PDB file of C-alpha atoms in Angstrom:
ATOM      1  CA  UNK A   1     -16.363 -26.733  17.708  1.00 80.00           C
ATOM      2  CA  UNK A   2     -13.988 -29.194  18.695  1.00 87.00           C
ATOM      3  CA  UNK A   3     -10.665 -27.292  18.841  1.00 91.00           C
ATOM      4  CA  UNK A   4      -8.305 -27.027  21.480  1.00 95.00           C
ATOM      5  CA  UNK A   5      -7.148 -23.927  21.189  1.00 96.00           C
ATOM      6  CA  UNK A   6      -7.988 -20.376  19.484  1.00 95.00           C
ATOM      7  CA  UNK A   7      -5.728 -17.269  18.276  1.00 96.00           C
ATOM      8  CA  UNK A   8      -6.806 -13.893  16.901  1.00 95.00           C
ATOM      9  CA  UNK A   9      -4.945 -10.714  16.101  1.00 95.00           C
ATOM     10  CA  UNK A  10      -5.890  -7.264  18.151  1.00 96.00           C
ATOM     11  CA  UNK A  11      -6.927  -4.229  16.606  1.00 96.00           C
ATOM     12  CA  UNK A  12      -6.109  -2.031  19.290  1.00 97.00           C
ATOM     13  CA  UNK A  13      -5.070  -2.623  22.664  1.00 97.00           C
ATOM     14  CA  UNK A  14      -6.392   0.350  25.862  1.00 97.00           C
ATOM     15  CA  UNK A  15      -3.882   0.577  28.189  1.00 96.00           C
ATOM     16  CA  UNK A  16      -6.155   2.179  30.859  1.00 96.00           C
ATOM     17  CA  UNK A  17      -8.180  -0.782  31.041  1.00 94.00           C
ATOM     18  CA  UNK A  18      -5.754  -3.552  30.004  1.00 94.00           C
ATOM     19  CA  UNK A  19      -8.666  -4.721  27.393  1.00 96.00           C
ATOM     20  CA  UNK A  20      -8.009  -5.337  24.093  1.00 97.00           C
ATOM     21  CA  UNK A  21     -10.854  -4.919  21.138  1.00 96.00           C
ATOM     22  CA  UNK A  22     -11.062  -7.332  17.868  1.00 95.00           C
ATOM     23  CA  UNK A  23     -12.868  -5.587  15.237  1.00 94.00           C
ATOM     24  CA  UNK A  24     -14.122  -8.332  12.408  1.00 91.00           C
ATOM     25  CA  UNK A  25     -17.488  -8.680   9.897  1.00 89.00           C
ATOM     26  CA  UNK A  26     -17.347 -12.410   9.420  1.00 87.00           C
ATOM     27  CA  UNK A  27     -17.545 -12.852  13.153  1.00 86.00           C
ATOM     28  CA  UNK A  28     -14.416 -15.447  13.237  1.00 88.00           C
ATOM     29  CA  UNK A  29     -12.343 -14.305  15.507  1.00 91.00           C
ATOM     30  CA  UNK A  30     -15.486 -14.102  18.034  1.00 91.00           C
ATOM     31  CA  UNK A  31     -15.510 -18.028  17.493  1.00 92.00           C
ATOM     32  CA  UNK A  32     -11.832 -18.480  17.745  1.00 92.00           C
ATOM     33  CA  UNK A  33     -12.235 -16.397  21.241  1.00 93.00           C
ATOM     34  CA  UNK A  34     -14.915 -17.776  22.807  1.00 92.00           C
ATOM     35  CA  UNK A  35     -15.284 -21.458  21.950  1.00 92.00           C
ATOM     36  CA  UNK A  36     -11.795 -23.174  22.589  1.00 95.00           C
ATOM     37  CA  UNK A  37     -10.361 -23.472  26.169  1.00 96.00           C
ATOM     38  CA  UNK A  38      -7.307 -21.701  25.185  1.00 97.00           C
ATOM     39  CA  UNK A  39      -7.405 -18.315  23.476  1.00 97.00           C
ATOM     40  CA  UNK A  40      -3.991 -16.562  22.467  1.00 97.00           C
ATOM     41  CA  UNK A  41      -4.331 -13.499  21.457  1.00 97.00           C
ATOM     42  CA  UNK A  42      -1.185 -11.266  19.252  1.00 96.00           C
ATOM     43  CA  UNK A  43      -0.987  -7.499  19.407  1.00 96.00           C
ATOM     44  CA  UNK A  44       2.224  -4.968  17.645  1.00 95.00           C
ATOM     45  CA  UNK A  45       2.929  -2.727  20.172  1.00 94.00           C
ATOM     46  CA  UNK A  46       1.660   0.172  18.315  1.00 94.00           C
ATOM     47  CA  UNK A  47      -2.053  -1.327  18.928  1.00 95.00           C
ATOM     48  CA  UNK A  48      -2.139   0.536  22.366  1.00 95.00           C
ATOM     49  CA  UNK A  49      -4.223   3.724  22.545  1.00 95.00           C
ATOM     50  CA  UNK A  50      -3.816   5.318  25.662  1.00 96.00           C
ATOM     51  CA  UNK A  51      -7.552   6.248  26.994  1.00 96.00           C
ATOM     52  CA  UNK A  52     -10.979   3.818  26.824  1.00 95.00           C
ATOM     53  CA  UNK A  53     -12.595   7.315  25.474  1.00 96.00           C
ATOM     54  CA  UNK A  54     -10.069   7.151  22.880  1.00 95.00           C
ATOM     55  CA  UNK A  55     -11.349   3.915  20.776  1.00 95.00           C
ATOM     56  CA  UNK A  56     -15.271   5.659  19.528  1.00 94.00           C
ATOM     57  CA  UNK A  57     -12.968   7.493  17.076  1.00 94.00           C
ATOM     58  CA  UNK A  58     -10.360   5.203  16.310  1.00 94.00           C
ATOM     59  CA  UNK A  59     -13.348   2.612  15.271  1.00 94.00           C
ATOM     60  CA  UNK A  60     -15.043   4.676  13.277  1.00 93.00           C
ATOM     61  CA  UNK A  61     -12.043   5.363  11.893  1.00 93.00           C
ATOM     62  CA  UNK A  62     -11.299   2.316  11.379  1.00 94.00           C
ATOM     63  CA  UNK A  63     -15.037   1.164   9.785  1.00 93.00           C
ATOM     64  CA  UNK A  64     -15.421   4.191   7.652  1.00 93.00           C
ATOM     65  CA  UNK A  65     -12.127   3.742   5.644  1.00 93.00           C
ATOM     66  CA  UNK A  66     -12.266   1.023   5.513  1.00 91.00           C
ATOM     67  CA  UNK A  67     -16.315  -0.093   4.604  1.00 87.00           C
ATOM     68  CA  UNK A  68     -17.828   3.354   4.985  1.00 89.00           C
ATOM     69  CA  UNK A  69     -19.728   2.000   7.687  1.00 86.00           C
ATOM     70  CA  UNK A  70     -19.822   3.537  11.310  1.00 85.00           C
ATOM     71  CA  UNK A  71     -18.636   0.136  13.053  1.00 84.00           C
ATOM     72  CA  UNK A  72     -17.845  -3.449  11.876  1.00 87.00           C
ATOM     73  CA  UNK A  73     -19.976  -5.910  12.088  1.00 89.00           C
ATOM     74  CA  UNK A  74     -18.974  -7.420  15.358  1.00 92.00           C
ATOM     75  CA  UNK A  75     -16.801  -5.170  17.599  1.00 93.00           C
ATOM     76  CA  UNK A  76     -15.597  -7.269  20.573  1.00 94.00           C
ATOM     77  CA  UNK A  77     -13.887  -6.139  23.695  1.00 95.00           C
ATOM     78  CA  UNK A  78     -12.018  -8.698  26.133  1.00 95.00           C
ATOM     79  CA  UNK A  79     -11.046  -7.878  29.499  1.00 94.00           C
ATOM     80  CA  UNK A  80      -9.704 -11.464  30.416  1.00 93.00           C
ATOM     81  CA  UNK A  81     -10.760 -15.183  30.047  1.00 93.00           C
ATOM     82  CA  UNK A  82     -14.247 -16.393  30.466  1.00 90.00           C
ATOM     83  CA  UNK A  83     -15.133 -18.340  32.872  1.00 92.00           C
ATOM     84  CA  UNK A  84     -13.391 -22.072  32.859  1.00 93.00           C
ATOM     85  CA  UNK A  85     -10.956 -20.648  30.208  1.00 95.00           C
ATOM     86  CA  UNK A  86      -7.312 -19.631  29.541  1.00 96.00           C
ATOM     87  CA  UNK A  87      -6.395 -16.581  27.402  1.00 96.00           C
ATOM     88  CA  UNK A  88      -2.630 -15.395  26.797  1.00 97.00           C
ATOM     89  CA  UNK A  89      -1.805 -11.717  25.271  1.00 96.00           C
ATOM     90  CA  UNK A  90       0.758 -11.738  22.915  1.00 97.00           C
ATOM     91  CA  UNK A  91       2.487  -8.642  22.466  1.00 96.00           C
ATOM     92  CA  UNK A  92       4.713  -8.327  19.596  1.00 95.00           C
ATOM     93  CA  UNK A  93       7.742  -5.831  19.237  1.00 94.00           C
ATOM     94  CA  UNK A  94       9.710  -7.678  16.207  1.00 90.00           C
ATOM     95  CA  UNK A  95      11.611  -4.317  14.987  1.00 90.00           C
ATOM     96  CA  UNK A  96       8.702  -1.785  16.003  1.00 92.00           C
ATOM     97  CA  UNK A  97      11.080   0.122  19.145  1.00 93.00           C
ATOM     98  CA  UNK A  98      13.593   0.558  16.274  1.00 91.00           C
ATOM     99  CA  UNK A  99      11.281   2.201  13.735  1.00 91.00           C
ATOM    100  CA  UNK A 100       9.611   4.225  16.358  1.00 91.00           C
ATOM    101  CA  UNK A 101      13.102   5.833  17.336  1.00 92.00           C
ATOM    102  CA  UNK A 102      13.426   6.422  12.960  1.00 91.00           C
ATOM    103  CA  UNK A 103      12.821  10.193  12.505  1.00 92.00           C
ATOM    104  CA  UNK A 104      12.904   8.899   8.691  1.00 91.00           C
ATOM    105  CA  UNK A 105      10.027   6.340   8.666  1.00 90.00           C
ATOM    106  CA  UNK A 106       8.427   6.117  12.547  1.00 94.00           C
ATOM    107  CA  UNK A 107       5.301   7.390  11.091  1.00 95.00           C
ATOM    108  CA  UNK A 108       4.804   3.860   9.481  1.00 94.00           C
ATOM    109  CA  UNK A 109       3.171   3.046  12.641  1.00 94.00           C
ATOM    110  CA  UNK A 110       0.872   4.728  13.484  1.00 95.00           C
ATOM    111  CA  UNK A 111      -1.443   2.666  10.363  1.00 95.00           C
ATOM    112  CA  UNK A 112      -4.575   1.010  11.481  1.00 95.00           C
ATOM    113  CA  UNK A 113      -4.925  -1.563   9.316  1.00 93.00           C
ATOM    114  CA  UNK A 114      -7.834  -0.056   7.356  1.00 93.00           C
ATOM    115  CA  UNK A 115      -6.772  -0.282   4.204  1.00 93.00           C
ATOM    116  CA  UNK A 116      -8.228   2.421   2.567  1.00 95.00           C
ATOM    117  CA  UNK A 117      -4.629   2.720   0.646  1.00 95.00           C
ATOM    118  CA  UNK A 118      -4.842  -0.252  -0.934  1.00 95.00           C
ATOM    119  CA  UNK A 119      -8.636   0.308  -2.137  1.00 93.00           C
ATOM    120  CA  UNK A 120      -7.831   3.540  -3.544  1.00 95.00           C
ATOM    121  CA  UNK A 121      -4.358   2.644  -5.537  1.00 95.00           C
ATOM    122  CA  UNK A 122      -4.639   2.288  -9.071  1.00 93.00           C
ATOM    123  CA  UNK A 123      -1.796  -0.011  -8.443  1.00 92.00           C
ATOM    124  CA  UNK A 124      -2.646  -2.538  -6.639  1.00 93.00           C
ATOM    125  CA  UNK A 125      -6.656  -2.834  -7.591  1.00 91.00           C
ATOM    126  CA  UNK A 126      -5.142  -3.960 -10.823  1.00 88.00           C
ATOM    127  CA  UNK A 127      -2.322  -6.388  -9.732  1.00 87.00           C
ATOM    128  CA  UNK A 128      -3.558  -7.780  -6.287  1.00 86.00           C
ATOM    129  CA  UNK A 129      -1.560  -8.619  -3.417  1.00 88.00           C
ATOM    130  CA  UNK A 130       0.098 -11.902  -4.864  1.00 87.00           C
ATOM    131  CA  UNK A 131       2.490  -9.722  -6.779  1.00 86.00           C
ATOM    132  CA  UNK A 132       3.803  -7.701  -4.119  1.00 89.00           C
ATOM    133  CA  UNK A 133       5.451 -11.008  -2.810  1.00 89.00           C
ATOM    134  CA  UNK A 134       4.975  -9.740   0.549  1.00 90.00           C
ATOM    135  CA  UNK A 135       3.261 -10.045   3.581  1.00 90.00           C
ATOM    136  CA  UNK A 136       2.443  -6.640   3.822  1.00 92.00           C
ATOM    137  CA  UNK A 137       0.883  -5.681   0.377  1.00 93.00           C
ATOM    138  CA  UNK A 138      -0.041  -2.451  -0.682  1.00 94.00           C
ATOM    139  CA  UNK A 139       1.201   1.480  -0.719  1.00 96.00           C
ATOM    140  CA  UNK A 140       1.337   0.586   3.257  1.00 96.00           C
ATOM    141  CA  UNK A 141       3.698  -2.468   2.155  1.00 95.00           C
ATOM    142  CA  UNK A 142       5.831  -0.666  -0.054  1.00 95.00           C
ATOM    143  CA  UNK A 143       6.871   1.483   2.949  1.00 95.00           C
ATOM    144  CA  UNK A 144       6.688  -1.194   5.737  1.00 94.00           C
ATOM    145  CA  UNK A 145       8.309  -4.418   3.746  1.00 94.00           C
ATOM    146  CA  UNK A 146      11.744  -2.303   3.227  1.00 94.00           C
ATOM    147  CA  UNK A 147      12.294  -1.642   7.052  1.00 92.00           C
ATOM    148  CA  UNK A 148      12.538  -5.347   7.768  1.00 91.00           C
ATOM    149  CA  UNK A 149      14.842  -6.432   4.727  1.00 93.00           C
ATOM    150  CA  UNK A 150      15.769  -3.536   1.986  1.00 93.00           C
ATOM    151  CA  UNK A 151      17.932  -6.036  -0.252  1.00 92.00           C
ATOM    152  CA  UNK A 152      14.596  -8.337  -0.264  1.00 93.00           C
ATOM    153  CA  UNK A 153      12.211  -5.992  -0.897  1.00 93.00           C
ATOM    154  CA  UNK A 154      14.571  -3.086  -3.107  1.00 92.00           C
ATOM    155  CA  UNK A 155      11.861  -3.313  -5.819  1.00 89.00           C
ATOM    156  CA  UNK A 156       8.587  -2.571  -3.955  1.00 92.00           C
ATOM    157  CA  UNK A 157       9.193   1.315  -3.818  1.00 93.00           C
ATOM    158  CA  UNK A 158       8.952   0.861  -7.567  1.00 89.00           C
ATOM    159  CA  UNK A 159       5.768  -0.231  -7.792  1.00 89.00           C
ATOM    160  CA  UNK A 160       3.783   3.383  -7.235  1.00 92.00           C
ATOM    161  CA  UNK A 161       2.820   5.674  -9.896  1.00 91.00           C
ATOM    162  CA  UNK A 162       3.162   8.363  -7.474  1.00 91.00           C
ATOM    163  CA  UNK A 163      -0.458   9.600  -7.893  1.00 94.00           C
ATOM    164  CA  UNK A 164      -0.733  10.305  -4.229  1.00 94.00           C
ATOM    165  CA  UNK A 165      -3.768   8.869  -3.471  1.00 96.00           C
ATOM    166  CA  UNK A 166      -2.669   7.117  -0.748  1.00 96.00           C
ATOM    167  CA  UNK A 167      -1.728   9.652   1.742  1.00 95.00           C
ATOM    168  CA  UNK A 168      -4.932  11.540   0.609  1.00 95.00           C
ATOM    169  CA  UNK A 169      -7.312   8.642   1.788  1.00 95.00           C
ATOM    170  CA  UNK A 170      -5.058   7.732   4.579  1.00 96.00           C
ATOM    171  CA  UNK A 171      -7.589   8.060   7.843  1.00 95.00           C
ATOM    172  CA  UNK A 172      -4.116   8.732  10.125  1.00 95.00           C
ATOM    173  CA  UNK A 173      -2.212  10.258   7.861  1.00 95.00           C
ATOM    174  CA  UNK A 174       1.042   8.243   7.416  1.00 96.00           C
ATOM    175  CA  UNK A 175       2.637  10.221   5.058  1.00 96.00           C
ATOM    176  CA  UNK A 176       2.934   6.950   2.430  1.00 97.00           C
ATOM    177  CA  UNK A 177       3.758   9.466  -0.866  1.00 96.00           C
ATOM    178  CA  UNK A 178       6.835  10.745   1.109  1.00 96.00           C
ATOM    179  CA  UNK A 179       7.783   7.669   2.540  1.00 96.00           C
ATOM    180  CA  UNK A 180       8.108   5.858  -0.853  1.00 96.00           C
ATOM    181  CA  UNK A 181      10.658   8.589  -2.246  1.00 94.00           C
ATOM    182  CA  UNK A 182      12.689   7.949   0.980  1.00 95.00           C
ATOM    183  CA  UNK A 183      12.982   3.843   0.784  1.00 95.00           C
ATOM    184  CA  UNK A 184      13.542   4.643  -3.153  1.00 92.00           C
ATOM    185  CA  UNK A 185      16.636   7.110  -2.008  1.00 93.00           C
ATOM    186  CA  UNK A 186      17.528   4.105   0.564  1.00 94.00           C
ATOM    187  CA  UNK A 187      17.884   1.704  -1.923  1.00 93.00           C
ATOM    188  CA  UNK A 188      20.107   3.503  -4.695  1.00 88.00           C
ATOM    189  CA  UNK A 189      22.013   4.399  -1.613  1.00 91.00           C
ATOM    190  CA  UNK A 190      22.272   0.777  -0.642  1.00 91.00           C
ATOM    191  CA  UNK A 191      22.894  -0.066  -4.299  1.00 88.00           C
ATOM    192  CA  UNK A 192      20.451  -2.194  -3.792  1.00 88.00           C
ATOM    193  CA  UNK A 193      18.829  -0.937  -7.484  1.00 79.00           C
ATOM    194  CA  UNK A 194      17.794  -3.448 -10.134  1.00 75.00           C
ATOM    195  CA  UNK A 195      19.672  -3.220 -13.352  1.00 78.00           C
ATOM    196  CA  UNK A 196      16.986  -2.434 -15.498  1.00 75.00           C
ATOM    197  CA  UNK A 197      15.749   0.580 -13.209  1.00 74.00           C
ATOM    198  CA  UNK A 198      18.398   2.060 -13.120  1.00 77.00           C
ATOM    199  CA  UNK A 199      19.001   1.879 -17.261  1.00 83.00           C
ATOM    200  CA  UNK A 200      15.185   2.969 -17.460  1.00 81.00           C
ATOM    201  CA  UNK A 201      15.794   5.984 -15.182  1.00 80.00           C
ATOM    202  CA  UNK A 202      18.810   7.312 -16.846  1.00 86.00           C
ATOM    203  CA  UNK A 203      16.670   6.918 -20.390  1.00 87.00           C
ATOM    204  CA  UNK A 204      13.856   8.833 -19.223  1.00 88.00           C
ATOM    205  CA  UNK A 205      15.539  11.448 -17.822  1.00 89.00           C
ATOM    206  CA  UNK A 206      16.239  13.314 -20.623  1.00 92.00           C
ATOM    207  CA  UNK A 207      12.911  12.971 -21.742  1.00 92.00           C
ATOM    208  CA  UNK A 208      10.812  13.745 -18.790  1.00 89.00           C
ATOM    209  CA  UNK A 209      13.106  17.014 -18.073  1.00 92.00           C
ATOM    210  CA  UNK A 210      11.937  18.244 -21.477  1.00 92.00           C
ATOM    211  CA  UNK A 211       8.375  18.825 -23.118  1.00 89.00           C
ATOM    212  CA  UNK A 212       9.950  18.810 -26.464  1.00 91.00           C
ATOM    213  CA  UNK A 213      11.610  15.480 -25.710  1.00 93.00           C
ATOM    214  CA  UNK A 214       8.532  13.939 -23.790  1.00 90.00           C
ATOM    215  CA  UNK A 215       5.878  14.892 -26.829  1.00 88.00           C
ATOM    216  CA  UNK A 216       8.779  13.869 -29.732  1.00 90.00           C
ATOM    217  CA  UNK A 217       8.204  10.666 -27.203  1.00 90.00           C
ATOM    218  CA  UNK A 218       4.647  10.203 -27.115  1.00 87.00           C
ATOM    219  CA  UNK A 219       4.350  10.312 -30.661  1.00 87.00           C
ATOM    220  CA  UNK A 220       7.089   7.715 -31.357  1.00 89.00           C
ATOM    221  CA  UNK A 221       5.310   5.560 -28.591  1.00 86.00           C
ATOM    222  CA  UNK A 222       2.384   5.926 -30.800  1.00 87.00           C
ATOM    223  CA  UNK A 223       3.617   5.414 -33.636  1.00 89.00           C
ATOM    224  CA  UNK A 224       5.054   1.915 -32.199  1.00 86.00           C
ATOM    225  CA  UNK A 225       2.131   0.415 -31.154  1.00 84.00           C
ATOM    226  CA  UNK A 226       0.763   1.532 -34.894  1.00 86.00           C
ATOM    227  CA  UNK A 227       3.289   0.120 -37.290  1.00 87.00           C
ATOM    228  CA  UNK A 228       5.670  -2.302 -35.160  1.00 83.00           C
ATOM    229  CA  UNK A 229       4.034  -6.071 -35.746  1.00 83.00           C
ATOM    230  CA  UNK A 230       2.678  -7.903 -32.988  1.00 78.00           C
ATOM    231  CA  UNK A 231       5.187 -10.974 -33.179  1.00 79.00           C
ATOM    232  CA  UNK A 232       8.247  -8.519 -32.294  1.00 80.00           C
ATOM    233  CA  UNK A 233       6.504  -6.678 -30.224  1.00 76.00           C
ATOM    234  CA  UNK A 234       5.505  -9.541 -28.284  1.00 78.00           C
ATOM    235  CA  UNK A 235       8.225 -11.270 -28.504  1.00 79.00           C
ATOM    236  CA  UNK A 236       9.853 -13.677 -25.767  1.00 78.00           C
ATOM    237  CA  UNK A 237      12.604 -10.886 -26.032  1.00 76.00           C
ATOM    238  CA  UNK A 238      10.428  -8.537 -23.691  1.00 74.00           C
ATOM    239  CA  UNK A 239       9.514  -9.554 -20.336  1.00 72.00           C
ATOM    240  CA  UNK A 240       6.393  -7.790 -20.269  1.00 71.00           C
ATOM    241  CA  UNK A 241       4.662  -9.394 -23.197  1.00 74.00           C
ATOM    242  CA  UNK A 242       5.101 -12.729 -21.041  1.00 75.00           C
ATOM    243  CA  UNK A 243       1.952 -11.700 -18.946  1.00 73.00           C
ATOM    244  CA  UNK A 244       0.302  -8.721 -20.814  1.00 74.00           C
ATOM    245  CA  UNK A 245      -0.782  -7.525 -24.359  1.00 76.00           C
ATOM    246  CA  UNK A 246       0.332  -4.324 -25.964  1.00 75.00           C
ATOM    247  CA  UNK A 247      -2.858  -2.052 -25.466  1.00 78.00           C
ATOM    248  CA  UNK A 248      -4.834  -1.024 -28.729  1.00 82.00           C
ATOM    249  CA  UNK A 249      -3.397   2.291 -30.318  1.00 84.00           C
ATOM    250  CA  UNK A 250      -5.158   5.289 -29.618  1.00 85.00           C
ATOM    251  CA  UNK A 251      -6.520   7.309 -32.014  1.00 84.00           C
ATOM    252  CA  UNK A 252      -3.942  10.523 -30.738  1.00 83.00           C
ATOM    253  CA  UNK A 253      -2.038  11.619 -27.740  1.00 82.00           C
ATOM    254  CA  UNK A 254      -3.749  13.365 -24.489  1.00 85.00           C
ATOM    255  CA  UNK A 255      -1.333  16.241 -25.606  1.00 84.00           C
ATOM    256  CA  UNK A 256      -3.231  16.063 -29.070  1.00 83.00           C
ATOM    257  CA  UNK A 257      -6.419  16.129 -28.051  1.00 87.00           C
ATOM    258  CA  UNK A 258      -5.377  18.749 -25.266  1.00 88.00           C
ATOM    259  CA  UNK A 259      -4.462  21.273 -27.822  1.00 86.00           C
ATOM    260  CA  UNK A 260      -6.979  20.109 -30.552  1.00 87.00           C
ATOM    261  CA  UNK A 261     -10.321  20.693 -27.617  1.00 87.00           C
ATOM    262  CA  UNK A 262      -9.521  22.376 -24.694  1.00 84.00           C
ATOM    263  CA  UNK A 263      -6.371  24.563 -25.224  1.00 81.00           C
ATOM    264  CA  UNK A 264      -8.369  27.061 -27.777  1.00 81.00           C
ATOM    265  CA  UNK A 265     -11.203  27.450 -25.222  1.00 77.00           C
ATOM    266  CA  UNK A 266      -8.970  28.460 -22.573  1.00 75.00           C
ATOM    267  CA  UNK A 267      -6.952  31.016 -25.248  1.00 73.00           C
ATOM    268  CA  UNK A 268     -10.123  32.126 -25.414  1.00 71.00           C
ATOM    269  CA  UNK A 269     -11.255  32.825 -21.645  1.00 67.00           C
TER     270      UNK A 269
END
């Protein structure tokens, strides 16, 4: 109640009207706006739409990939200071004109900020957006992060299991799939790769180019977490038994139970 000055971000700026419009549910950034004397607001460029009869769809938009609701909670437009206060625009470029002349990865801006990607990838539900050690986390980080420092951020185009679900939920379709492949081709150009990438690529290749190979795989995987004991497994020798456990053996392969189940019915069809 007492503070001197207040700062919000900008969800998308009209540049018919000069107002901008601060979508939020906790109502925060109305209190940050409208209390202090000073209010600063920050927008990236790519915030401007061009028409006021533009924003009805970009907010529900917005709300329904986001929550699934028609509108956020409190949807606030500004047109300048109220009276008795002082409000400042911010508007940020910081290496947006140079991806927006990228025919590679331009698309990157056109996200809203919804994230939809992030609540649909099986990815990062699991590992949250600590791990990403980023400030944009994600699928829209792993194709943002790269354009402001590749040799930083080499590894995040790794984390994806390419399931695509990201550019299917994507309410503006930034093509996120594609772009991953692309920073992924950037870095190996770059030789920016990690070590062990690049020895785990040129293992699996032979294996993933051939069914034989990949099934003679599964069942050795199998037969691993099986028979192999638990204190070589887990040993400080492999990084990833630092933070997780082996998972519990299945009883047999998808490709087992494929052709034990399913396969015959479909011989039969």
């Amino acid at each position: 109640m007492k503070v001197d000055a207040g700062m919000s971000g900008v969800n998308f700026g009209i540049a018919e009207t000069g107002g901008i419009v601060v979508c939020t549910n906790e109502g925060n950034a109305d209190i940050s706006a409208n209390l202090p004397p000073l209010y600063v607001a920050t927008m990236g460029l790519e915030k401007l739409i061009p028409r006021q009869s533009d924003l009805p769809l970009f907010i529900r938009l917005l709300s329904r990939s986001a929550l699934g609701l028609d509108m956020t909670q409190y949807t606030s437009h500004y047109h300048g200071p109220r009276k008795g206060q002082e409000m400042h625009l911010v508007i940020l470029d910081n290496g947006r004109s140079e991806r927006l002349t990228s025919p590679d990865y331009w698309e990157v801006l056109k996200c809203i900020r919804c994230g939809a990607c992030m609540n649909t990838c099986p990815v990062f539900r699991r590992t949250s957006g600590i791990s990403y050690d980023a400030i944009y986390m994600g699928p829209i980080g792993i194709v943002l992060e790269p354009s402001y420092d590749l040799y930083k951020y080499a590894r995040l185009p790794y984390s994806c299991t390419h399931c695509g679900s990201c550019g299917d939920v994507c309410p503006v379709k930034v093509p996120i799939p594609h772009l991953v492949f692309y920073w992924r081709s950037e870095v190996v150009k770059h030789g920016f790769g990690q070590f062990t990438h690049n020895v785990e690529e040129d293992l699996a290749e032979p294996i993933l180019k051939s069914t034989t190979n990949l099934a003679m795989a599964e069942k050795m995987g199998l037969w691993a977490l099986r028979n192999i004991p638990k204190s070589i497994m887990e040993s400080p020798l492999n990084p990833w038994a630092k933070e997780h456990s082996d998972p519990i053996a299945p009883e047999e392969t998808f490709r087992q139970y494929y052709e034990r189940n399913i396969k015959p019915h479909k011989e039969n069809d």
